[in-house]
PDB file of C-alpha atoms in Angstrom:
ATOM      1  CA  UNK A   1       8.406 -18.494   2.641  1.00 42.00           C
ATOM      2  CA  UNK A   2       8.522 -17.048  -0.894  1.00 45.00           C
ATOM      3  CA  UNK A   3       6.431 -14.004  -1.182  1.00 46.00           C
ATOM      4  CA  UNK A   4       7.526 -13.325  -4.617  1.00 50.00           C
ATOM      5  CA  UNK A   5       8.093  -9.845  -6.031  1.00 61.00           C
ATOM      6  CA  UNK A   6       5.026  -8.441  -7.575  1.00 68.00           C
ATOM      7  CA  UNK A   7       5.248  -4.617  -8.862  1.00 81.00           C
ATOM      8  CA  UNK A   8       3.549  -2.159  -6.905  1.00 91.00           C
ATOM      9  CA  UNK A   9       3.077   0.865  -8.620  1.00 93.00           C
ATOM     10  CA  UNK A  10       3.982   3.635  -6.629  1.00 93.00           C
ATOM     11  CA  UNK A  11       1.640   6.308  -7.675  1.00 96.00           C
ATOM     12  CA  UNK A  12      -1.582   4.376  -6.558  1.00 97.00           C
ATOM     13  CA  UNK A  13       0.343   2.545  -3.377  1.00 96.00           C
ATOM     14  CA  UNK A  14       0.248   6.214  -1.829  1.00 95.00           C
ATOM     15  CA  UNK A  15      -2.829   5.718   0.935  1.00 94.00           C
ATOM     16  CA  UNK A  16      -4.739   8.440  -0.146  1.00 95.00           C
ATOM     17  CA  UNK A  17      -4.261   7.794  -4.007  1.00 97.00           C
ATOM     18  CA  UNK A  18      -5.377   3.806  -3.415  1.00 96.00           C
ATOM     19  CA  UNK A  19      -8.271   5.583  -1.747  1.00 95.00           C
ATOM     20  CA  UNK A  20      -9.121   7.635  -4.417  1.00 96.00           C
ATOM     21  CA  UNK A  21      -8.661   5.128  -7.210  1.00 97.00           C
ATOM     22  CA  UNK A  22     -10.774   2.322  -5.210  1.00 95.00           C
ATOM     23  CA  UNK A  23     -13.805   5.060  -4.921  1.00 94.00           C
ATOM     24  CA  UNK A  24     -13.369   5.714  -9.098  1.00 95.00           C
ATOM     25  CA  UNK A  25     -13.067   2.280 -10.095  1.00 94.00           C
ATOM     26  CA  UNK A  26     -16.469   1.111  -8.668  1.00 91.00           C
ATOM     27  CA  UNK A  27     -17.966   3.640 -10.827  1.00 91.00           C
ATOM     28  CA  UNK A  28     -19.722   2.619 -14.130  1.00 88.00           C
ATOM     29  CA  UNK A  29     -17.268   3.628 -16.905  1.00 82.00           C
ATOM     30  CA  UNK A  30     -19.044   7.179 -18.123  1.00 82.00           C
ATOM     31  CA  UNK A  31     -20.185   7.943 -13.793  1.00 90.00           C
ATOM     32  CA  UNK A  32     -17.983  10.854 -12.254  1.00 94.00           C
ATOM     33  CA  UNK A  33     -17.645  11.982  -8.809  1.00 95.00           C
ATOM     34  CA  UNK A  34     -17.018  15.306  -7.544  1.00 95.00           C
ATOM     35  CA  UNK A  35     -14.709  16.771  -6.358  1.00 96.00           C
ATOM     36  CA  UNK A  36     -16.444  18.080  -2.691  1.00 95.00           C
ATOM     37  CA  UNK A  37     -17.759  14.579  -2.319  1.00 94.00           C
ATOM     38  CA  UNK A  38     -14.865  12.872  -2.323  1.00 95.00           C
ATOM     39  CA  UNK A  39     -12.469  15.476  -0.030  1.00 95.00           C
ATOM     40  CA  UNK A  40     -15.729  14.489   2.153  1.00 94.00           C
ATOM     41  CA  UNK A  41     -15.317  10.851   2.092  1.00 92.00           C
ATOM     42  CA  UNK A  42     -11.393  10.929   2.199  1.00 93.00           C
ATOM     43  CA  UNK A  43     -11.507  13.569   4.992  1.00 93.00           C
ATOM     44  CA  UNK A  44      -8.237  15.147   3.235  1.00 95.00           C
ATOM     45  CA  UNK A  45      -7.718  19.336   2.592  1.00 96.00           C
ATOM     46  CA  UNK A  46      -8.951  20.777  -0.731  1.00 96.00           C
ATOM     47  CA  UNK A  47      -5.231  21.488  -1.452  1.00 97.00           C
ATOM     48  CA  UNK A  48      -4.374  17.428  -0.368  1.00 96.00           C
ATOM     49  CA  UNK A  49      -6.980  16.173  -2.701  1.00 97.00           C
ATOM     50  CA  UNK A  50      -5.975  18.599  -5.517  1.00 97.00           C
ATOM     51  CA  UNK A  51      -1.909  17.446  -5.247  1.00 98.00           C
ATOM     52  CA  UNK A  52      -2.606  13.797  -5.272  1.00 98.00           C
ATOM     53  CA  UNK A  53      -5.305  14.039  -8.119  1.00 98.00           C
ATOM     54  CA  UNK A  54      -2.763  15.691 -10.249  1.00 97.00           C
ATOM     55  CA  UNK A  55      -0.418  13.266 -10.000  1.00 98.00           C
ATOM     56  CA  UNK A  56      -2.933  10.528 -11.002  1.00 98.00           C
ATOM     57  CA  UNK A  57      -4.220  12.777 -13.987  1.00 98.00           C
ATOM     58  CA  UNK A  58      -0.050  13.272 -14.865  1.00 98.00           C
ATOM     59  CA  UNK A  59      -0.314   9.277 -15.170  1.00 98.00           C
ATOM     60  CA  UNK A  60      -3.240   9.056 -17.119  1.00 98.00           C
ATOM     61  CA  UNK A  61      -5.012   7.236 -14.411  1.00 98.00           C
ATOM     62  CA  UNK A  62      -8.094   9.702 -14.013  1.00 97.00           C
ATOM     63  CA  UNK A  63      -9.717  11.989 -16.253  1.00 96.00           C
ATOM     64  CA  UNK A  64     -10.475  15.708 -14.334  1.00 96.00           C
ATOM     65  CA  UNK A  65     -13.415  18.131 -16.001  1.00 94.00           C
ATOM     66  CA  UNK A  66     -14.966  21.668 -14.424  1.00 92.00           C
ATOM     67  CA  UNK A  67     -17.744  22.692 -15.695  1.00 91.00           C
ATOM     68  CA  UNK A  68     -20.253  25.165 -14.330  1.00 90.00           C
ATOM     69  CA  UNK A  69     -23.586  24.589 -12.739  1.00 86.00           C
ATOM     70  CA  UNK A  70     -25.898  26.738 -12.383  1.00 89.00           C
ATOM     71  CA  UNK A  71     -23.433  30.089 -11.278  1.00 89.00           C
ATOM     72  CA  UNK A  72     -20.808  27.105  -9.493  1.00 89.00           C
ATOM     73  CA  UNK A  73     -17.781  25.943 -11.046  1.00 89.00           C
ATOM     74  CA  UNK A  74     -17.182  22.080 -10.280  1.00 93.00           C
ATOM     75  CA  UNK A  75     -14.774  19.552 -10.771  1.00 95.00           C
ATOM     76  CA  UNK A  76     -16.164  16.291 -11.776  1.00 96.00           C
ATOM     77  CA  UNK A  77     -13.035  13.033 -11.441  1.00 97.00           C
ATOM     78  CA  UNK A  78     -13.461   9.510 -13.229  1.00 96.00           C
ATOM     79  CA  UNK A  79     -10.949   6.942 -13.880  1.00 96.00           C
ATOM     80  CA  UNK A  80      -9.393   6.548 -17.427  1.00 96.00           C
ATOM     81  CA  UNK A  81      -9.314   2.515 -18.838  1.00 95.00           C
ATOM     82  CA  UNK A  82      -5.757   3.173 -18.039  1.00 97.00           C
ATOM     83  CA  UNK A  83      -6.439   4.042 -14.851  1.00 97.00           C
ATOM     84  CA  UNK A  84      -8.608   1.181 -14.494  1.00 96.00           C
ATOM     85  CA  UNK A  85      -6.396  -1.800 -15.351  1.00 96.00           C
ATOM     86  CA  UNK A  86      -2.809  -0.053 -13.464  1.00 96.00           C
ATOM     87  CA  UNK A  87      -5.495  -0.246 -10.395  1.00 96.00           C
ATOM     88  CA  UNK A  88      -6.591  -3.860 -10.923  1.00 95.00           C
ATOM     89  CA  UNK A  89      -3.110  -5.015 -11.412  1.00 95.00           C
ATOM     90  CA  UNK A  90      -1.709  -2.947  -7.999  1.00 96.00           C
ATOM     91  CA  UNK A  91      -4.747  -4.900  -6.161  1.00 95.00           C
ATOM     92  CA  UNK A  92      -3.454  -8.143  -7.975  1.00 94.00           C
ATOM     93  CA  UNK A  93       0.012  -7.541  -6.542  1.00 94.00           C
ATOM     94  CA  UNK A  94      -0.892  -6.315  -2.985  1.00 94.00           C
ATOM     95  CA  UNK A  95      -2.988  -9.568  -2.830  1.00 92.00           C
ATOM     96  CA  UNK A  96      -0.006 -11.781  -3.788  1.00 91.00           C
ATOM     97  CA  UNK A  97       2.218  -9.980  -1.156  1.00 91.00           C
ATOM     98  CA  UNK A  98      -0.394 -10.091   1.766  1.00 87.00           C
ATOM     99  CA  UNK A  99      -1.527 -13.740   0.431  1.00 83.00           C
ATOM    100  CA  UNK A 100       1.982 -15.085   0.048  1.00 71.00           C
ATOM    101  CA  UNK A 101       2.019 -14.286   3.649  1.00 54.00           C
ATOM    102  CA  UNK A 102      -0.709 -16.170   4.482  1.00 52.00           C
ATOM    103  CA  UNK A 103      -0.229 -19.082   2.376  1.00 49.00           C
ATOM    104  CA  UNK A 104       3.032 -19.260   4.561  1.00 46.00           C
ATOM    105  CA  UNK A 105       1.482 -19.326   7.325  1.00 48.00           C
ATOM    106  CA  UNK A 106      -0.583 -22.481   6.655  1.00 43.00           C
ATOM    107  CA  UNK A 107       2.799 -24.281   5.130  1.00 38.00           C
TER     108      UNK A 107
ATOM    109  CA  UNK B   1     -19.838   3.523  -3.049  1.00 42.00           C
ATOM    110  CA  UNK B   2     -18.831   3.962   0.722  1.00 45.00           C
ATOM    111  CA  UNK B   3     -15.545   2.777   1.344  1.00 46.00           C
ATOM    112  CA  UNK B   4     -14.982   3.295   4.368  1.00 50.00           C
ATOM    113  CA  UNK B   5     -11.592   4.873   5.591  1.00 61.00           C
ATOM    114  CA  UNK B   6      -9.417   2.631   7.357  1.00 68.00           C
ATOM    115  CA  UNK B   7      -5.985   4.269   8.929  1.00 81.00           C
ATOM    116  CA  UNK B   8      -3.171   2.293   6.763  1.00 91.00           C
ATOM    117  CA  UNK B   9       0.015   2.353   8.804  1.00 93.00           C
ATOM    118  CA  UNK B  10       2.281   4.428   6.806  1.00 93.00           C
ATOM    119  CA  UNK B  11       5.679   2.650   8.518  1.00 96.00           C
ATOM    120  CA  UNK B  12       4.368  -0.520   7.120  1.00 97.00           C
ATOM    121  CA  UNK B  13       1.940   0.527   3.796  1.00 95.00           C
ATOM    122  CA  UNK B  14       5.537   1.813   2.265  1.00 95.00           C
ATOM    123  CA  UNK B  15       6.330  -1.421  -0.734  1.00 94.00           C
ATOM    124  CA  UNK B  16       9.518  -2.390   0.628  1.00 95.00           C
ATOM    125  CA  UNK B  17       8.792  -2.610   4.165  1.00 97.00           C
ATOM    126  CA  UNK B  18       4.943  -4.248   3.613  1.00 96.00           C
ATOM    127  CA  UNK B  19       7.257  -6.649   1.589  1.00 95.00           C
ATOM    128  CA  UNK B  20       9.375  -6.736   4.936  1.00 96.00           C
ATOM    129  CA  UNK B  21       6.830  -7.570   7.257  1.00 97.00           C
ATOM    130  CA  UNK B  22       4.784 -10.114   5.138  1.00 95.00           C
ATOM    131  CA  UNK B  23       8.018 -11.985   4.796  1.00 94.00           C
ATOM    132  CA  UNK B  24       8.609 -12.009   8.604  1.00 95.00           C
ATOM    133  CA  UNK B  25       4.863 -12.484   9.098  1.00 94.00           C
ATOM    134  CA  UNK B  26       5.429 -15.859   7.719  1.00 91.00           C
ATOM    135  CA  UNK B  27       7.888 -17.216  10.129  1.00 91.00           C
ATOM    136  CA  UNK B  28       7.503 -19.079  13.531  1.00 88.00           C
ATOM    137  CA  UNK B  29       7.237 -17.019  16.342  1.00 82.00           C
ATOM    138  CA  UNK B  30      11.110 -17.542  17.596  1.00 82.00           C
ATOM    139  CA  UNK B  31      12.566 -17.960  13.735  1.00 90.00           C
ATOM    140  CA  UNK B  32      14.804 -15.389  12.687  1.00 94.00           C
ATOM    141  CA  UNK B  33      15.509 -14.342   8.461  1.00 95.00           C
ATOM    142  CA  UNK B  34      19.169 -13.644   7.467  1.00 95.00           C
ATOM    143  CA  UNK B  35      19.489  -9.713   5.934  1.00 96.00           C
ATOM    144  CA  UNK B  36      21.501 -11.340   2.796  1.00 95.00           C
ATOM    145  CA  UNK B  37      18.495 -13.280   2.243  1.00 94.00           C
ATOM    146  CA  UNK B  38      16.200 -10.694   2.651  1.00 95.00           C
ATOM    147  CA  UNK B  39      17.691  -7.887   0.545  1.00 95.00           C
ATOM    148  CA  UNK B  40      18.152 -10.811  -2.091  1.00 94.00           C
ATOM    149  CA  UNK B  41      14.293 -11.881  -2.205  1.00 92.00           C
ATOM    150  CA  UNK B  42      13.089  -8.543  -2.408  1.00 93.00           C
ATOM    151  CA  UNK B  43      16.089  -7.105  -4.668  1.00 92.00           C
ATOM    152  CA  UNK B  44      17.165  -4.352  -2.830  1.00 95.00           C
ATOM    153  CA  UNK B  45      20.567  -2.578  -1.755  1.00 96.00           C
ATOM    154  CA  UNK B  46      21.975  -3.349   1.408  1.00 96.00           C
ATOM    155  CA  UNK B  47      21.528   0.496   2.198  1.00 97.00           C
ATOM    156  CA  UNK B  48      18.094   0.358   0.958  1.00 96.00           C
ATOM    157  CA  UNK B  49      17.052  -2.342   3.173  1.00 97.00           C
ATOM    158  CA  UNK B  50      19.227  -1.220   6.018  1.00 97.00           C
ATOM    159  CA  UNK B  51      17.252   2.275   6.111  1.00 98.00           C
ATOM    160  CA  UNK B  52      13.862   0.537   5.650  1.00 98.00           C
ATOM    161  CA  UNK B  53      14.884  -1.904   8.386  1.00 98.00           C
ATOM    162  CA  UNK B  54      15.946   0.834  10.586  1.00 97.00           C
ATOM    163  CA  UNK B  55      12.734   2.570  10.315  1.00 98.00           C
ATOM    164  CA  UNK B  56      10.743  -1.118  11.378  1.00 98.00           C
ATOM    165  CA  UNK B  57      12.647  -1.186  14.005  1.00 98.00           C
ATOM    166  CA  UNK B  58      12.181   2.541  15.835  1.00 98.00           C
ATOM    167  CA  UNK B  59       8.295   1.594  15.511  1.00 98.00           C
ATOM    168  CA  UNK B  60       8.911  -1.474  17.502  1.00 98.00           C
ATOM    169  CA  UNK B  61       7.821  -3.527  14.712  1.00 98.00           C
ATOM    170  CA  UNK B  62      10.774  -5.502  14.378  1.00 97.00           C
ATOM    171  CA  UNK B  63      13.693  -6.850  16.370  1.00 96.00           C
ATOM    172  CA  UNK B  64      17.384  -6.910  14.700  1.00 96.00           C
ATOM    173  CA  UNK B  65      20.113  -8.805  16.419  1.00 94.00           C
ATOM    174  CA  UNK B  66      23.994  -9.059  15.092  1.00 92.00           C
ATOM    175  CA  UNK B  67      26.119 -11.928  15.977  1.00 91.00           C
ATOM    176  CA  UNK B  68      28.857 -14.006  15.052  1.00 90.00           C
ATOM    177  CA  UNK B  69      28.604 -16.807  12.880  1.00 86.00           C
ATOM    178  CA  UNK B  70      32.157 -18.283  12.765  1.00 89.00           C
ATOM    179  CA  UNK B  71      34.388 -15.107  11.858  1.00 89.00           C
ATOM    180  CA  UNK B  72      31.376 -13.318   9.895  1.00 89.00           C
ATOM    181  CA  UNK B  73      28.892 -10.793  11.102  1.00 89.00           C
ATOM    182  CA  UNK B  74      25.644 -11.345  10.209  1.00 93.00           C
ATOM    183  CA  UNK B  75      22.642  -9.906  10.808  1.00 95.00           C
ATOM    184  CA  UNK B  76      19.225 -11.441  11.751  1.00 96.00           C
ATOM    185  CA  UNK B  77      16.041  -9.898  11.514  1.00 97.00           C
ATOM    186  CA  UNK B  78      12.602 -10.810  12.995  1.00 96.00           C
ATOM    187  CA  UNK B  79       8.851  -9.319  13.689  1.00 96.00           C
ATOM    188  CA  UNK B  80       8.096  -8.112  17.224  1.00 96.00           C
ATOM    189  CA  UNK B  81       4.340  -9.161  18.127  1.00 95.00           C
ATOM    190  CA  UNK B  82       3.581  -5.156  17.932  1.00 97.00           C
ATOM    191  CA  UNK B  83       4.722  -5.822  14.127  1.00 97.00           C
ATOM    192  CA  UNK B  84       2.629  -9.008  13.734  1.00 96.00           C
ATOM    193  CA  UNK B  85      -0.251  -7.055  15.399  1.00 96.00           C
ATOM    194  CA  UNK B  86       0.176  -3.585  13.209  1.00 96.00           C
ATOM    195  CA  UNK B  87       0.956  -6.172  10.149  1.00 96.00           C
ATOM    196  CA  UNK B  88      -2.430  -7.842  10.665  1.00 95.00           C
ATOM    197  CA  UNK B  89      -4.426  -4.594  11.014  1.00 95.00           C
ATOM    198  CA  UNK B  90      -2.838  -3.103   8.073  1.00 96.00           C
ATOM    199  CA  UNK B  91      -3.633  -6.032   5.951  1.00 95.00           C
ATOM    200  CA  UNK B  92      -7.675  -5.477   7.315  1.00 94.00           C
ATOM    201  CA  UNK B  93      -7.314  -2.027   6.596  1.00 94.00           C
ATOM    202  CA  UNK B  94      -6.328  -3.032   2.624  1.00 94.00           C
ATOM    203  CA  UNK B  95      -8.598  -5.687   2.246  1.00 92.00           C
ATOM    204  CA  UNK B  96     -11.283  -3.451   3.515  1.00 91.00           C
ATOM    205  CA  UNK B  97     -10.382  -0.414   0.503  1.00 91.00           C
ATOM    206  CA  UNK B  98     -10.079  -3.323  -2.065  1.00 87.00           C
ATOM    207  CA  UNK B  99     -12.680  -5.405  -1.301  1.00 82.00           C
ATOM    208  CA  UNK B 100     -14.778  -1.975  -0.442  1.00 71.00           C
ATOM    209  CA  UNK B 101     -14.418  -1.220  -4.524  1.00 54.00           C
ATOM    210  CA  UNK B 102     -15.629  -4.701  -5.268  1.00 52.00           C
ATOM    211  CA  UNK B 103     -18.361  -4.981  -3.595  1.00 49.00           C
ATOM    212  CA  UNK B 104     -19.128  -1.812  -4.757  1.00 46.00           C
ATOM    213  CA  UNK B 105     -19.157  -3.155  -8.136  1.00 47.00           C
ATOM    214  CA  UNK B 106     -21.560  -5.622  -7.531  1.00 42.00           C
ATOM    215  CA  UNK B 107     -24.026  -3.017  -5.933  1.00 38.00           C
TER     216      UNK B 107
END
């Protein structure tokens, strides 16, 4: 019945964060999203979207540019290398937590 | 890059008490865990895990019985089958934002 105790980090484990890093890190490392598409896809408030993706910018875990186009200021989001690998290893540890119960399961 | 938004459980997605429920996930239908050797595997205060086992418990997730064991109190704790079920559709919901970024990296 061991489940171990793997580290979940506890600024992607927030639901809409995990959401928002799971989007970036199927990106190729130089793609971006913006910011309207992905309020769109999260179905979360401009100001929602805006808290949590200054947290994960405060943690190095995504990079955040505006630039214009055309008369339009937009916000373009990617995730850092940083970003990248403190995601990987969160999905690591939620799979040994929901595995270990599993594997339990079967013993 | 869809991923899809599945509702995570916020009673449950909360590290301590997904580490809660995957524990008692593991265990027979009648067994029962001990709280000593609960807040020991996951290294936690006994406040800590009282407050996180208080909140399982007002969902329904989780039933909590107190009885004698020769002139000690202890305290036994196990999933209701509303926890099992919210347990199991929480883990779908994860699997379906991890797995979502994978196979978006394959795309």
């Amino acid at each position: 019945m061991e489940i171990g105790m793997p580290e979940l980090d506890r600024v992607i484990h927030e639901p809409v964060r995990l959401r928002i890093m799971a989007c970036l890190d199927t990106l190729e490392p130089k793609e971006q999203v913006d910011f309207v598409y992905l309020r769109d896809l999260l179905e979360v408030t401009d100001g929602n979207l805006g808290a949590h993706l200054q947290e994960l910018e405060e943690a190095g875990y995504i990079g955040v540019k505006k630039r214009f186009v055309g008369r339009k200021p937009r916000t373009f989001i990617s995730a850092t290398t940083k970003g990248r690998a403190a995601f990987g290893e969160h999905v690591e540890a939620l799979r040994e937590i929901i595995e270990g119960g599993e594997a339990g399961k079967k013993g």
